[in-house]
Amino acid sequence: MGEPVRESKKENICVGLLAHVDAGKTTLSEAMLYLSGRLRKLGRVDHRDSFLDTHSIERERGITIFSKQALFELAHRSITLLDTPGHVDFAARVFKIARDAQGSRLSFLKLLGGELSVRGTLRYHDLSGAEREEKLTQLRLYSGAKYEAAEKLVPGQIAAVVGLSGTWAGQGLGEAPDAEKPGLESVMSYRVIPPEDVDGVQMLPKLQLLQEEDPQLHLAWNPRAGQIELRLMGRVQREVFRRLVSERFGWDVALDKGRILYRETIANKVEGVGHFEPLRHYAEVHLILEPLAPGSGLVFDTVCSEDALDRNWQRLILTHLAEKPHLGVLTGSPITDMKITLAAGRAHIKHTEGGDFREATYRAVRQGLMQAESVLLEPYCAFTVEVPGELLGRVMSDVRAMGGSFGSPEDAGTLTRLRGSAPVAEMNGYAELLAGFSRGMGRISLRPDGYRPCRHSEQVIAEIGYDAASDTDNTPDSVFCAHGGGFTVKWDRVSEYMHLESCLKKPGETPRPSPRAAISIDERELEAIMEREFGPIRRPQYSAPQRNEAPARQTSAAARREYLIVDGYNLIFAWDELKTLAAERLDLARERLMDILSGYCAFTGKELVLVFDGYRTPGNPGSRTDYHNIHVVFTPAGETGDMYIERLADEIGRNYAVRVVTSDNLIRLSALRSGVLRTSAKEFAGELEWTLGQIGEILKKSEWAARPEKLGESLDDGKPQ
């Protein structure tokens, strides 16, 4: 690093070198830098001493892995040269995210207009859509691994900006549009195996820093399998990923042999319906799903009348369709090559919220897929093989055995070239086989070539063993409301309960009557579940002070009672008072929470189950007891609090209004399919504080006001006297 560079009067030009792997991009870059006088010595990739390939992995392998830049001067122009690897990773606008040796986050960008100055501010939107305004603390002009500081940038220059925390590769800043997504997609997924002493959940956020730097890395947490999954382009990326994790974080991670990423589509036109109506919520969605030509991807449209459903609600539904990958029902793979059209929908003037349409939309997609004739698709790759002529017959025979196809052989100098396409599952590992029988004379290059119907779909489906009906994160069932509580209707009966008529009536079909019968609610069923979990039910022996109000209208038992299932540790650490207490004595924080919840239930008349997670304690048998008027559970070793909460909520949520208090973002409660509502621990902490305040106000106005010693005692302890 040297003195700040002087402002140049020359024209600034950016030159990028793009070509396939091993085409000579870095060699050409070195020659340009040498002839311009920027380099005194001409480096070579194969000699592992090139000026631009500075990372140890690049020098060991003799290939370019990360895009680099260098500066040199001509008579009337200042040139910024970009040398790139063989895959698309920018090596306009923000084209790369990296970190220096001190961990500073670097946003590499090309300035297209205007100017940027050190200590100036930049306003932009991050990946979540949130607006940020951040100060540019440094502008760096890199040449290889070295850089010079600049005071400002002018159009045409490329620099690394320090101070931006939410930028992403391909982002357009200011008036520049975002770059198009890379045309190449990963078709292999690998399980990341952490070291024995490292928890995968804790590892994921740090690994995602690498994903910022290389957009071709796709890291995600699989809640069903409880593991980190990594999508990559090929074998070289596997080695690079492991090396970077070791260098950056000191973890020796392993990757399994990987699995093919399949896709799914449909072969016929169907209507998918979804309804979401737990207590005080409402949304209904009707979608038409129909197949499109291979390679079309997903297309979304609407033909719904705005008289029936407001335009804003329709836009929201289309947003929900596009906001996540929807999974097929054969293997749980993402769907593609189909058109999904919003045909009808309904909102409630009072009870509908934005999240209600998300639930109804997701359920409508899945319900339609459950009815459709689904088709499993596997990825294909286009290949180019060059071998000595005497080995061409062997290659042709191999490709035919793989189920692939090829064109006429071509002359390639001393070798013969063969181009074609074959399934990725079969071509995976063929490069090593080719090198073996050709004694290093043959070479092969591969690129993605779309998805086609899987040749061994029955075998693949059986091996994956996906159960669509049991995938609670992607349920096809719907939630309706009766007697003040939500109940679940299975996907194959949902159409009988929908409030709107089908949009795909069969010829001669008469309109169906809307069902009026409600699912019966059996109070004895609930008591049996609670007695099984906690033993004989003990009724509360005290209640809140009575207020002089008119008697409430009589309602059903289910409407009078609400059931709460609370994740104890989530609530403790979401409430500042309890969090502080837990830092000193966790057992005291638990007891304090139990006292507060006991008073809360006495005041509100609600049933409450408080769950503490004990699965990390070896040999812990767990326990289920009553504390005054609440039920308290300590889960045994091997059973997480989430597992217990989901199971209990699923059972009692069938017929009753149930609310779960949790802040766990790694799961989507399976109980939601039963109409169970989820409240964040922080929101519920606020509700508790408000309720305690109400208790205090009532006590002040009651006869207890004459007994200040008892009043103060009650409010201090947060429990009834």
XYZ file of C-alpha atoms in Angstrom:
721
model
C 0.000 0.000 0.000
C 1.420 3.389 -0.964
C 0.452 7.041 -1.195
C -3.012 7.981 -2.519
C -2.959 7.933 -6.325
C -3.091 11.233 -8.161
C -6.212 11.975 -10.170
C -5.640 10.927 -13.767
C -6.657 13.011 -16.784
C -6.538 9.944 -19.020
C -9.530 8.009 -20.258
C -10.339 5.074 -17.959
C -11.085 1.780 -19.693
C -11.927 -1.606 -18.188
C -10.840 -4.701 -20.153
C -12.259 -8.069 -19.121
C -10.960 -11.401 -20.384
C -13.602 -14.107 -20.772
C -12.961 -17.588 -22.143
C -13.245 -21.231 -21.194
C -10.997 -22.903 -18.651
C -7.372 -23.292 -19.824
C -7.930 -20.997 -22.818
C -4.953 -18.809 -21.868
C -6.625 -15.814 -20.202
C -4.024 -15.412 -17.453
C -1.139 -15.959 -19.894
C -2.523 -13.180 -22.111
C -2.983 -10.912 -19.070
C 0.620 -11.456 -18.003
C 1.842 -10.599 -21.520
C -0.188 -7.374 -21.615
C 1.169 -6.281 -18.229
C 4.734 -7.170 -19.263
C 4.587 -5.292 -22.591
C 3.070 -2.234 -20.903
C 5.995 -2.096 -18.494
C 3.838 -2.912 -15.459
C 5.774 -6.166 -14.900
C 9.519 -6.626 -15.080
C 9.268 -10.391 -15.358
C 6.856 -12.444 -17.433
C 5.067 -14.988 -15.232
C 3.351 -18.178 -16.337
C 0.411 -20.101 -14.929
C 2.055 -23.482 -15.377
C 5.191 -22.183 -13.601
C 2.958 -21.030 -10.734
C 4.550 -17.556 -10.647
C 1.967 -15.426 -12.459
C 1.353 -11.906 -11.145
C -2.439 -12.267 -10.920
C -2.868 -15.801 -9.534
C -1.883 -14.857 -5.984
C -3.867 -17.292 -3.833
C -2.036 -20.380 -2.621
C -4.705 -22.688 -4.084
C -4.269 -21.107 -7.534
C -0.506 -21.462 -7.434
C -0.687 -25.069 -6.278
C -3.134 -26.080 -9.012
C -1.836 -23.759 -11.729
C -5.308 -22.416 -12.571
C -7.287 -19.223 -11.975
C -10.014 -19.623 -9.353
C -10.762 -16.047 -8.257
C -11.184 -13.016 -10.516
C -8.341 -10.497 -10.191
C -7.558 -7.024 -11.481
C -4.436 -5.094 -12.455
C -3.676 -1.513 -13.533
C -1.372 -0.338 -16.325
C -0.914 2.842 -18.346
C -0.881 3.533 -22.079
C -0.158 6.829 -23.743
C -3.674 8.231 -23.501
C -5.561 5.655 -21.448
C -5.550 4.120 -17.978
C -6.436 0.423 -18.267
C -8.003 -1.763 -15.576
C -7.504 -5.379 -16.613
C -9.797 -8.104 -15.219
C -8.602 -11.691 -15.401
C -11.375 -14.192 -14.662
C -11.721 -17.928 -14.045
C -13.513 -20.080 -16.563
C -16.898 -19.665 -14.854
C -18.988 -16.512 -14.768
C -18.543 -14.652 -11.483
C -18.546 -10.932 -12.291
C -12.397 -12.031 -11.163
C -20.203 -4.917 -14.059
C -21.509 -2.909 -11.090
C -20.744 -4.889 -7.906
C -19.037 -7.949 -9.330
C -17.326 -9.532 -6.329
C -17.338 -9.584 -2.521
C -14.093 -10.457 -0.736
C -12.228 -9.908 2.527
C -8.664 -8.840 3.116
C -6.209 -10.376 5.561
C -7.595 -8.247 8.402
C -11.176 -9.368 7.710
C -12.362 -6.066 6.171
C -15.267 -6.591 3.782
C -14.439 -5.500 0.214
C -17.066 -4.683 -2.430
C -15.435 -4.727 -5.867
C -17.364 -2.524 -8.277
C -17.085 -0.659 -11.546
C -18.228 2.954 -11.562
C -20.515 3.585 -14.541
C -21.358 7.239 -13.895
C -20.908 10.094 -11.464
C -18.167 9.724 -8.869
C -17.514 8.147 -5.471
C -15.414 9.812 -2.796
C -13.841 8.572 0.419
C -16.026 9.406 3.432
C -18.996 9.925 1.131
C -22.233 8.006 1.719
C -23.984 5.487 -0.503
C -27.639 4.535 -0.263
C -28.739 1.113 -1.532
C -30.946 -1.900 -0.778
C -29.546 -5.152 0.576
C -30.754 -8.640 -0.381
C -33.662 -8.481 2.090
C -34.900 -5.268 0.454
C -34.028 -3.097 3.456
C -32.594 0.327 2.638
C -29.105 1.088 3.924
C -27.042 4.280 3.965
C -23.364 3.674 4.704
C -20.125 5.655 4.598
C -17.307 4.727 2.209
C -14.322 4.460 4.520
C -11.757 3.513 1.856
C -11.351 3.166 -1.924
C -8.688 0.710 -3.081
C -7.238 0.287 -6.578
C -5.841 -3.261 -6.710
C -3.076 -4.666 -8.881
C -2.735 -8.319 -8.036
C -2.472 -8.625 -4.244
C -1.302 -5.018 -3.754
C -3.382 -1.863 -3.791
C -3.164 1.905 -3.699
C -5.644 4.121 -1.867
C -7.700 6.564 -3.931
C -9.583 9.660 -2.825
C -12.304 9.276 -5.431
C -13.429 7.162 -8.386
C -14.436 8.371 -11.844
C -16.469 6.488 -14.510
C -14.654 3.488 -15.953
C -12.552 2.788 -12.879
C -12.768 -0.401 -10.841
C -12.070 -0.395 -7.122
C -12.650 -2.262 -3.882
C -14.857 -0.244 -1.516
C -14.574 -0.628 2.261
C -17.551 0.269 4.432
C -20.478 -1.442 2.674
C -21.912 -4.325 4.703
C -24.919 -5.451 2.644
C -23.863 -5.419 -1.010
C -23.946 -8.553 -3.158
C -22.338 -9.783 -6.351
C -24.320 -8.629 -9.391
C -25.969 -5.714 -7.573
C -26.654 -2.479 -9.412
C -26.080 0.682 -7.391
C -27.771 4.014 -8.035
C -29.595 3.919 -11.375
C -27.754 0.853 -12.666
C -29.984 -2.262 -12.870
C -28.985 -5.526 -11.234
C -27.008 -7.920 -13.386
C -28.718 -11.011 -14.753
C -28.335 -14.195 -12.758
C -25.584 -16.557 -13.950
C -26.743 -18.921 -16.659
C -24.998 -21.886 -15.033
C -26.608 -23.575 -12.044
C -25.276 -26.184 -9.667
C -26.643 -29.660 -10.258
C -24.919 -31.428 -7.349
C -25.589 -31.083 -3.617
C -23.168 -32.146 -0.892
C -23.615 -32.638 2.845
C -21.153 -30.560 4.876
C -19.790 -32.734 7.689
C -18.443 -30.519 10.512
C -15.699 -31.537 12.949
C -16.951 -33.504 15.959
C -16.626 -30.556 18.346
C -18.453 -28.025 16.103
C -22.238 -27.622 15.897
C -23.612 -27.252 12.368
C -26.106 -24.551 13.368
C -23.292 -22.397 14.771
C -21.096 -23.079 11.746
C -23.622 -21.982 9.101
C -23.445 -18.160 9.577
C -19.671 -18.161 9.169
C -19.760 -20.399 6.115
C -22.274 -18.025 4.547
C -19.541 -15.378 4.511
C -17.892 -17.494 1.801
C -21.176 -17.545 -0.103
C -21.050 -13.728 -0.231
C -17.667 -13.937 -1.898
C -18.518 -16.666 -4.407
C -22.095 -16.517 -5.770
C -21.684 -20.038 -7.147
C -21.698 -21.406 -3.587
C -25.178 -22.136 -2.269
C -25.312 -22.991 1.438
C -28.542 -23.820 3.234
C -29.747 -25.501 6.403
C -31.894 -28.593 5.857
C -34.168 -28.723 8.935
C -35.537 -32.169 8.101
C -32.078 -33.740 7.952
C -30.519 -31.383 10.513
C -27.498 -30.640 8.329
C -25.803 -28.031 6.135
C -26.139 -28.628 2.404
C -23.803 -27.153 -0.206
C -24.482 -26.789 -3.928
C -21.431 -26.626 -6.179
C -20.502 -26.665 -9.854
C -17.798 -29.329 -9.742
C -14.830 -31.110 -8.155
C -12.488 -28.112 -8.163
C -15.001 -26.045 -6.203
C -15.205 -28.821 -3.597
C -11.464 -28.630 -2.994
C -11.494 -24.827 -2.947
C -14.372 -24.743 -0.445
C -12.666 -27.100 1.989
C -9.387 -25.192 1.710
C -11.044 -21.806 2.306
C -12.921 -23.094 5.354
C -9.663 -24.418 6.790
C -7.718 -21.208 6.122
C -10.451 -18.804 7.229
C -11.981 -20.574 10.219
C -9.597 -23.393 11.124
C -12.217 -26.115 10.546
C -11.413 -29.352 8.771
C -14.787 -30.060 7.150
C -15.644 -33.025 4.957
C -18.120 -33.358 2.105
C -19.987 -36.526 1.249
C -20.033 -37.967 -2.276
C -22.975 -35.742 -3.179
C -26.333 -36.288 -4.771
C -27.964 -35.197 -7.992
C -30.321 -32.215 -7.774
C -33.491 -33.322 -9.489
C -36.438 -31.192 -10.597
C -40.131 -31.966 -11.017
C -42.871 -30.826 -13.359
C -46.417 -31.938 -14.247
C -47.959 -33.485 -17.336
C -51.576 -32.290 -16.996
C -53.630 -29.236 -16.036
C -55.044 -29.097 -12.496
C -56.554 -26.675 -10.010
C -54.841 -26.257 -6.656
C -56.745 -24.741 -3.730
C -55.590 -23.454 -0.373
C -57.496 -22.068 2.610
C -56.066 -20.600 5.814
C -58.581 -19.685 8.515
C -57.464 -20.192 12.085
C -59.153 -17.910 14.577
C -59.035 -14.250 13.442
C -57.312 -15.036 10.125
C -58.696 -15.644 6.627
C -57.445 -16.268 3.076
C -58.503 -18.511 0.175
C -56.576 -19.052 -3.075
C -57.396 -20.986 -6.274
C -54.520 -21.644 -8.711
C -54.387 -23.270 -12.148
C -51.224 -25.332 -12.704
C -50.340 -26.390 -16.252
C -47.190 -27.795 -17.910
C -44.881 -25.765 -20.163
C -42.161 -26.726 -22.630
C -38.803 -27.945 -21.231
C -36.549 -25.086 -20.219
C -39.420 -22.632 -19.657
C -38.954 -22.412 -15.893
C -41.857 -21.061 -13.837
C -44.313 -18.483 -15.198
C -46.853 -16.704 -12.965
C -50.011 -14.913 -14.092
C -53.464 -13.867 -12.890
C -56.932 -13.955 -14.475
C -58.729 -13.217 -11.208
C -61.283 -10.406 -11.318
C -60.382 -7.360 -9.214
C -64.066 -7.160 -8.261
C -63.623 -10.480 -6.476
C -60.145 -9.868 -5.045
C -58.408 -6.509 -4.697
C -55.395 -5.869 -6.907
C -53.073 -5.491 -3.901
C -54.014 -8.946 -2.627
C -53.432 -10.388 -6.104
C -49.976 -8.828 -6.302
C -49.190 -10.247 -2.888
C -50.186 -13.756 -4.010
C -47.965 -13.481 -7.110
C -45.122 -12.329 -4.841
C -45.601 -15.389 -2.624
C -45.525 -17.649 -5.685
C -42.145 -16.249 -6.703
C -40.512 -15.799 -3.296
C -39.395 -19.375 -2.662
C -38.729 -22.646 -4.494
C -41.873 -24.775 -4.369
C -41.186 -28.485 -3.939
C -42.664 -31.294 -5.974
C -44.375 -34.293 -4.409
C -42.294 -37.142 -5.880
C -38.887 -36.416 -4.339
C -39.289 -32.993 -2.722
C -37.268 -31.403 -5.547
C -38.023 -27.868 -6.851
C -40.698 -27.610 -9.547
C -40.056 -26.120 -12.986
C -41.490 -25.818 -16.504
C -45.042 -24.906 -15.541
C -47.389 -21.949 -15.515
C -49.226 -21.084 -12.319
C -52.214 -18.772 -12.745
C -54.231 -17.120 -9.989
C -57.834 -17.924 -10.927
C -59.773 -16.859 -7.821
C -59.290 -15.767 -4.235
C -61.061 -14.299 -1.259
C -60.083 -12.054 1.641
C -61.924 -11.003 4.802
C -62.459 -7.288 5.293
C -61.460 -7.513 8.972
C -59.379 -10.618 9.629
C -57.106 -11.017 6.594
C -53.417 -10.254 7.067
C -50.558 -10.510 4.575
C -49.208 -13.714 6.055
C -52.586 -15.400 5.595
C -52.255 -15.290 1.806
C -48.731 -16.700 2.042
C -50.124 -19.737 3.870
C -53.062 -20.156 1.495
C -50.846 -19.751 -1.604
C -48.240 -22.295 -0.492
C -50.992 -24.790 0.365
C -52.727 -24.244 -2.989
C -49.541 -25.029 -4.915
C -48.972 -28.234 -2.971
C -52.611 -29.305 -3.143
C -52.497 -28.934 -6.931
C -49.271 -30.921 -7.190
C -50.775 -33.723 -5.095
C -53.529 -34.095 -7.710
C -51.366 -33.713 -10.822
C -49.504 -36.302 -12.854
C -45.988 -35.412 -11.735
C -42.846 -36.049 -13.793
C -39.340 -36.398 -12.319
C -36.610 -34.543 -14.245
C -32.870 -35.145 -14.088
C -30.076 -32.758 -15.155
C -28.165 -33.291 -18.382
C -24.755 -31.935 -19.325
C -23.342 -31.089 -22.728
C -19.889 -32.605 -23.213
C -16.955 -32.173 -25.546
C -14.478 -35.058 -25.563
C -11.157 -35.050 -27.427
C -9.278 -38.370 -27.682
C -6.902 -40.162 -30.019
C -8.814 -41.608 -32.970
C -8.328 -45.232 -31.893
C -10.225 -44.529 -28.639
C -13.249 -42.876 -30.279
C -15.198 -46.134 -30.447
C -14.727 -46.676 -26.705
C -16.059 -43.170 -25.939
C -19.081 -43.638 -28.218
C -19.900 -46.944 -26.533
C -19.632 -45.346 -23.091
C -21.962 -42.482 -24.028
C -24.584 -44.859 -25.410
C -24.441 -46.923 -22.221
C -25.048 -43.724 -20.225
C -28.207 -42.977 -22.168
C -26.565 -40.020 -23.896
C -26.403 -38.884 -27.518
C -23.735 -37.339 -29.758
C -23.153 -35.842 -33.199
C -20.682 -36.652 -35.945
C -16.991 -36.833 -34.940
C -14.842 -33.781 -35.776
C -11.163 -33.420 -36.560
C -9.152 -31.746 -33.770
C -5.593 -31.918 -35.088
C -3.943 -34.991 -33.655
C -7.138 -35.834 -31.746
C -10.773 -36.515 -32.629
C -13.541 -34.414 -31.054
C -16.983 -35.702 -30.068
C -19.806 -33.430 -28.873
C -23.020 -34.602 -27.250
C -25.250 -34.657 -24.165
C -25.730 -37.165 -21.352
C -27.283 -37.396 -17.860
C -25.177 -35.772 -15.133
C -25.669 -38.833 -12.929
C -23.858 -40.944 -15.535
C -21.180 -38.424 -16.553
C -20.202 -37.707 -12.955
C -16.700 -39.143 -12.555
C -16.179 -39.872 -16.254
C -13.261 -37.411 -16.455
C -11.171 -39.657 -14.183
C -12.178 -42.751 -16.171
C -11.257 -41.039 -19.459
C -7.875 -39.987 -18.128
C -7.203 -43.563 -17.127
C -7.948 -45.461 -20.333
C -6.494 -42.678 -22.567
C -3.310 -42.506 -20.452
C -3.768 -38.773 -20.041
C -4.180 -38.107 -23.754
C -7.922 -37.480 -23.626
C -9.689 -34.431 -22.214
C -13.298 -33.507 -21.540
C -15.257 -30.329 -20.767
C -18.808 -30.251 -19.391
C -21.536 -27.625 -19.036
C -25.167 -27.807 -17.846
C -27.654 -28.690 -20.567
C -31.069 -28.421 -18.923
C -33.427 -31.003 -17.425
C -35.193 -33.924 -19.109
C -37.445 -36.772 -17.881
C -35.535 -39.111 -15.592
C -34.813 -42.512 -17.138
C -34.956 -44.383 -13.815
C -37.607 -42.340 -12.024
C -39.135 -45.227 -10.041
C -35.736 -46.250 -8.691
C -34.771 -42.676 -7.788
C -38.120 -41.978 -6.105
C -37.816 -45.155 -4.043
C -34.226 -44.349 -2.998
C -35.083 -40.817 -1.880
C -38.175 -42.017 -0.003
C -39.905 -38.634 0.131
C -43.356 -38.584 1.766
C -45.190 -35.507 0.497
C -48.116 -35.854 2.899
C -45.756 -35.849 5.898
C -43.716 -32.826 4.808
C -45.172 -30.381 7.315
C -42.985 -27.534 6.036
C -44.772 -27.841 2.678
C -48.221 -29.076 3.639
C -51.004 -29.531 1.053
C -53.691 -29.460 3.758
C -55.859 -26.437 4.586
C -57.102 -24.846 7.800
C -60.762 -23.917 8.368
C -62.535 -22.461 11.375
C -65.439 -23.758 13.468
C -66.602 -23.075 17.024
C -63.909 -20.470 17.552
C -60.988 -22.749 16.670
C -59.111 -23.902 13.604
C -59.241 -27.440 12.262
C -57.318 -29.136 9.489
C -58.794 -30.672 6.334
C -56.629 -33.121 4.381
C -55.677 -32.154 0.844
C -57.916 -34.720 -0.855
C -61.036 -33.297 0.856
C -60.172 -29.602 0.806
C -62.253 -28.863 -2.304
C -65.391 -29.947 -0.406
C -64.846 -27.202 2.183
C -63.699 -24.301 -0.014
C -65.829 -21.149 0.077
C -65.391 -20.386 -3.637
C -66.494 -22.622 -6.491
C -63.961 -24.632 -8.484
C -62.460 -22.799 -11.462
C -62.024 -26.025 -13.453
C -65.515 -27.541 -13.513
C -65.957 -30.706 -15.493
C -68.563 -30.677 -18.301
C -72.074 -31.165 -16.896
C -70.898 -30.758 -13.284
C -73.411 -29.040 -11.014
C -72.315 -26.555 -8.341
C -71.731 -28.172 -4.977
C -73.383 -26.880 -1.814
C -71.022 -25.318 0.710
C -70.616 -27.572 3.750
C -72.329 -26.292 6.860
C -71.528 -29.134 9.208
C -68.752 -28.403 11.660
C -66.281 -30.926 12.960
C -67.386 -32.019 16.378
C -65.255 -30.977 19.305
C -64.868 -33.522 22.062
C -63.697 -32.013 25.345
C -63.052 -35.502 26.672
C -60.488 -36.095 23.911
C -58.462 -33.104 25.054
C -58.640 -34.132 28.713
C -57.430 -37.606 27.762
C -54.384 -36.105 26.003
C -53.553 -33.811 28.919
C -54.014 -36.603 31.490
C -51.737 -38.835 29.442
C -49.033 -36.153 29.505
C -49.421 -34.801 33.061
C -51.655 -37.178 35.025
C -55.061 -36.305 36.576
C -56.062 -32.715 35.837
C -56.065 -30.391 38.835
C -58.328 -27.397 38.434
C -57.077 -23.928 39.481
C -57.820 -23.093 43.098
C -57.795 -19.330 42.629
C -58.754 -16.738 40.066
C -58.412 -13.048 39.317
C -60.481 -10.502 41.238
C -64.002 -10.135 39.904
C -64.964 -6.963 38.092
C -68.458 -5.445 38.154
C -69.341 -6.146 34.542
C -72.300 -7.632 32.744
C -72.138 -11.433 32.510
C -70.529 -12.653 29.313
C -72.559 -14.458 26.683
C -72.273 -18.233 27.014
C -70.055 -19.854 24.394
C -68.773 -23.324 23.679
C -65.963 -24.801 25.786
C -63.529 -24.503 22.909
C -64.347 -20.837 22.390
C -63.880 -20.035 26.111
C -60.464 -21.660 26.412
C -57.229 -20.991 24.586
C -54.240 -23.301 24.894
C -50.710 -21.938 25.012
C -47.520 -23.967 24.500
C -44.469 -21.938 25.522
C -40.805 -22.584 24.721
C -39.365 -21.657 28.119
C -35.765 -20.875 27.214
C -36.796 -18.847 24.158
C -39.001 -16.705 26.393
C -36.353 -16.289 29.107
C -33.768 -14.984 26.661
C -36.285 -12.739 24.884
C -37.231 -10.933 28.122
C -34.484 -8.604 29.375
C -35.355 -9.038 33.061
C -35.243 -12.834 32.884
C -32.208 -12.851 30.596
C -30.252 -10.854 33.160
C -31.376 -13.195 35.934
C -30.467 -16.259 33.862
C -26.915 -14.990 33.451
C -26.501 -15.371 37.213
C -28.809 -18.280 38.069
C -30.696 -20.111 35.319
C -32.779 -22.037 37.841
C -34.009 -18.786 39.406
C -34.961 -17.465 35.969
C -37.001 -20.622 35.351
C -38.797 -20.301 38.693
C -39.490 -16.613 38.095
C -40.970 -17.405 34.677
C -43.152 -20.165 36.142
C -44.511 -17.752 38.762
C -45.283 -15.097 36.154
C -47.031 -17.553 33.831
C -49.038 -18.980 36.722
C -50.374 -15.503 37.517
C -51.024 -14.848 33.827
C -53.121 -18.004 33.468
C -55.051 -17.292 36.662
C -56.006 -13.894 35.240
C -56.797 -14.991 31.662
C -58.233 -18.454 32.300
C -55.962 -20.016 29.652
C -54.381 -23.447 29.762
C -50.590 -23.359 29.417
C -47.818 -25.908 28.873
C -44.287 -24.618 29.588
C -41.548 -26.628 27.835
C -37.846 -26.562 28.752
C -35.335 -28.199 26.405
C -33.290 -30.924 28.113
C -32.033 -32.945 25.159
C -28.369 -31.937 25.604
C -28.174 -33.340 29.152
C -26.826 -36.926 28.940
C -28.952 -39.446 30.864
C -31.701 -36.900 31.520
C -35.014 -38.845 31.844
C -37.169 -35.717 31.493
C -40.216 -34.843 33.586
C -43.825 -33.662 33.293
C -45.364 -31.992 36.308
C -47.900 -29.371 37.343
C -46.819 -26.093 38.904
C -49.901 -24.482 40.455
C -52.188 -24.046 37.440
C -49.672 -24.616 34.600
C -48.078 -27.749 33.155
C -44.250 -27.896 33.069
C -42.223 -30.211 30.828
C -38.475 -30.925 30.836
C -37.771 -32.958 27.699
C -35.539 -36.038 28.061
C -32.109 -36.450 26.491
C -32.472 -36.927 22.758
C -35.779 -35.035 22.462
C -35.622 -31.340 21.638
C -38.184 -28.881 22.918
C -39.213 -28.228 19.319
C -39.990 -31.909 18.758
C -42.165 -32.082 21.873
C -43.940 -28.794 21.070
C -44.717 -29.864 17.507
C -46.115 -33.216 18.598
C -48.315 -31.811 21.380
C -49.536 -28.872 19.291
C -50.424 -31.210 16.443
C -52.538 -33.367 18.758
C -54.512 -30.686 20.582
C -54.561 -28.282 17.630
C -56.940 -30.505 15.719
C -59.981 -29.186 17.535
C -58.853 -26.272 19.703
C -57.432 -22.768 19.420
C -53.739 -23.292 20.164
C -50.938 -20.731 20.219
C -47.244 -21.624 20.330
C -44.715 -19.163 21.768
C -41.261 -19.668 20.246
C -38.489 -17.777 18.487
C -36.879 -20.719 16.694
C -36.403 -19.675 13.060
C -34.833 -22.946 11.902
C -38.155 -24.741 11.828
C -41.592 -24.072 10.517
C -43.960 -25.650 13.005
C -45.694 -28.705 11.608
C -48.553 -27.878 13.927
C -49.369 -24.902 11.710
C -51.236 -27.314 9.461
C -53.656 -27.845 12.351
C -54.469 -24.150 12.603
C -51.949 -23.476 15.376
C -50.743 -19.884 15.579
C -47.160 -18.944 16.380
C -46.196 -15.918 18.472
C -42.607 -14.771 18.888
C -41.197 -14.938 22.405
C -40.520 -11.191 22.358
C -44.136 -10.399 21.424
C -45.447 -12.674 24.160
C -43.094 -11.092 26.714
C -44.756 -7.788 25.907
C -48.178 -9.391 26.335
C -47.152 -10.716 29.752
C -45.938 -7.311 30.883
C -49.216 -5.724 29.776
C -51.241 -8.408 31.588
C -49.286 -7.948 34.811
C -50.001 -4.239 34.540
C -53.724 -4.958 34.150
C -53.670 -7.177 37.221
C -52.068 -4.366 39.169
C -54.692 -1.841 38.019
C -57.560 -4.147 38.994
C -56.051 -4.872 42.385
C -55.692 -1.170 43.090
C -59.424 -0.716 42.554
C -60.436 -3.767 44.565
C -60.754 -4.342 48.266
C -57.114 -5.408 48.245
C -56.180 -1.755 47.947
C -56.712 -1.521 51.696
C -54.014 -4.144 52.241
C -50.893 -2.567 50.706
C -48.553 -5.143 52.147
C -50.344 -7.915 50.239
C -50.619 -5.861 47.062
C -46.920 -5.064 46.977
C -46.082 -8.662 47.701
C -48.238 -9.835 44.815
C -46.849 -7.421 42.280
C -43.257 -8.039 43.362
C -43.565 -11.788 43.004
C -45.773 -11.761 39.898
C -47.909 -14.549 41.406
C -51.361 -14.654 43.036
C -51.851 -14.682 46.798
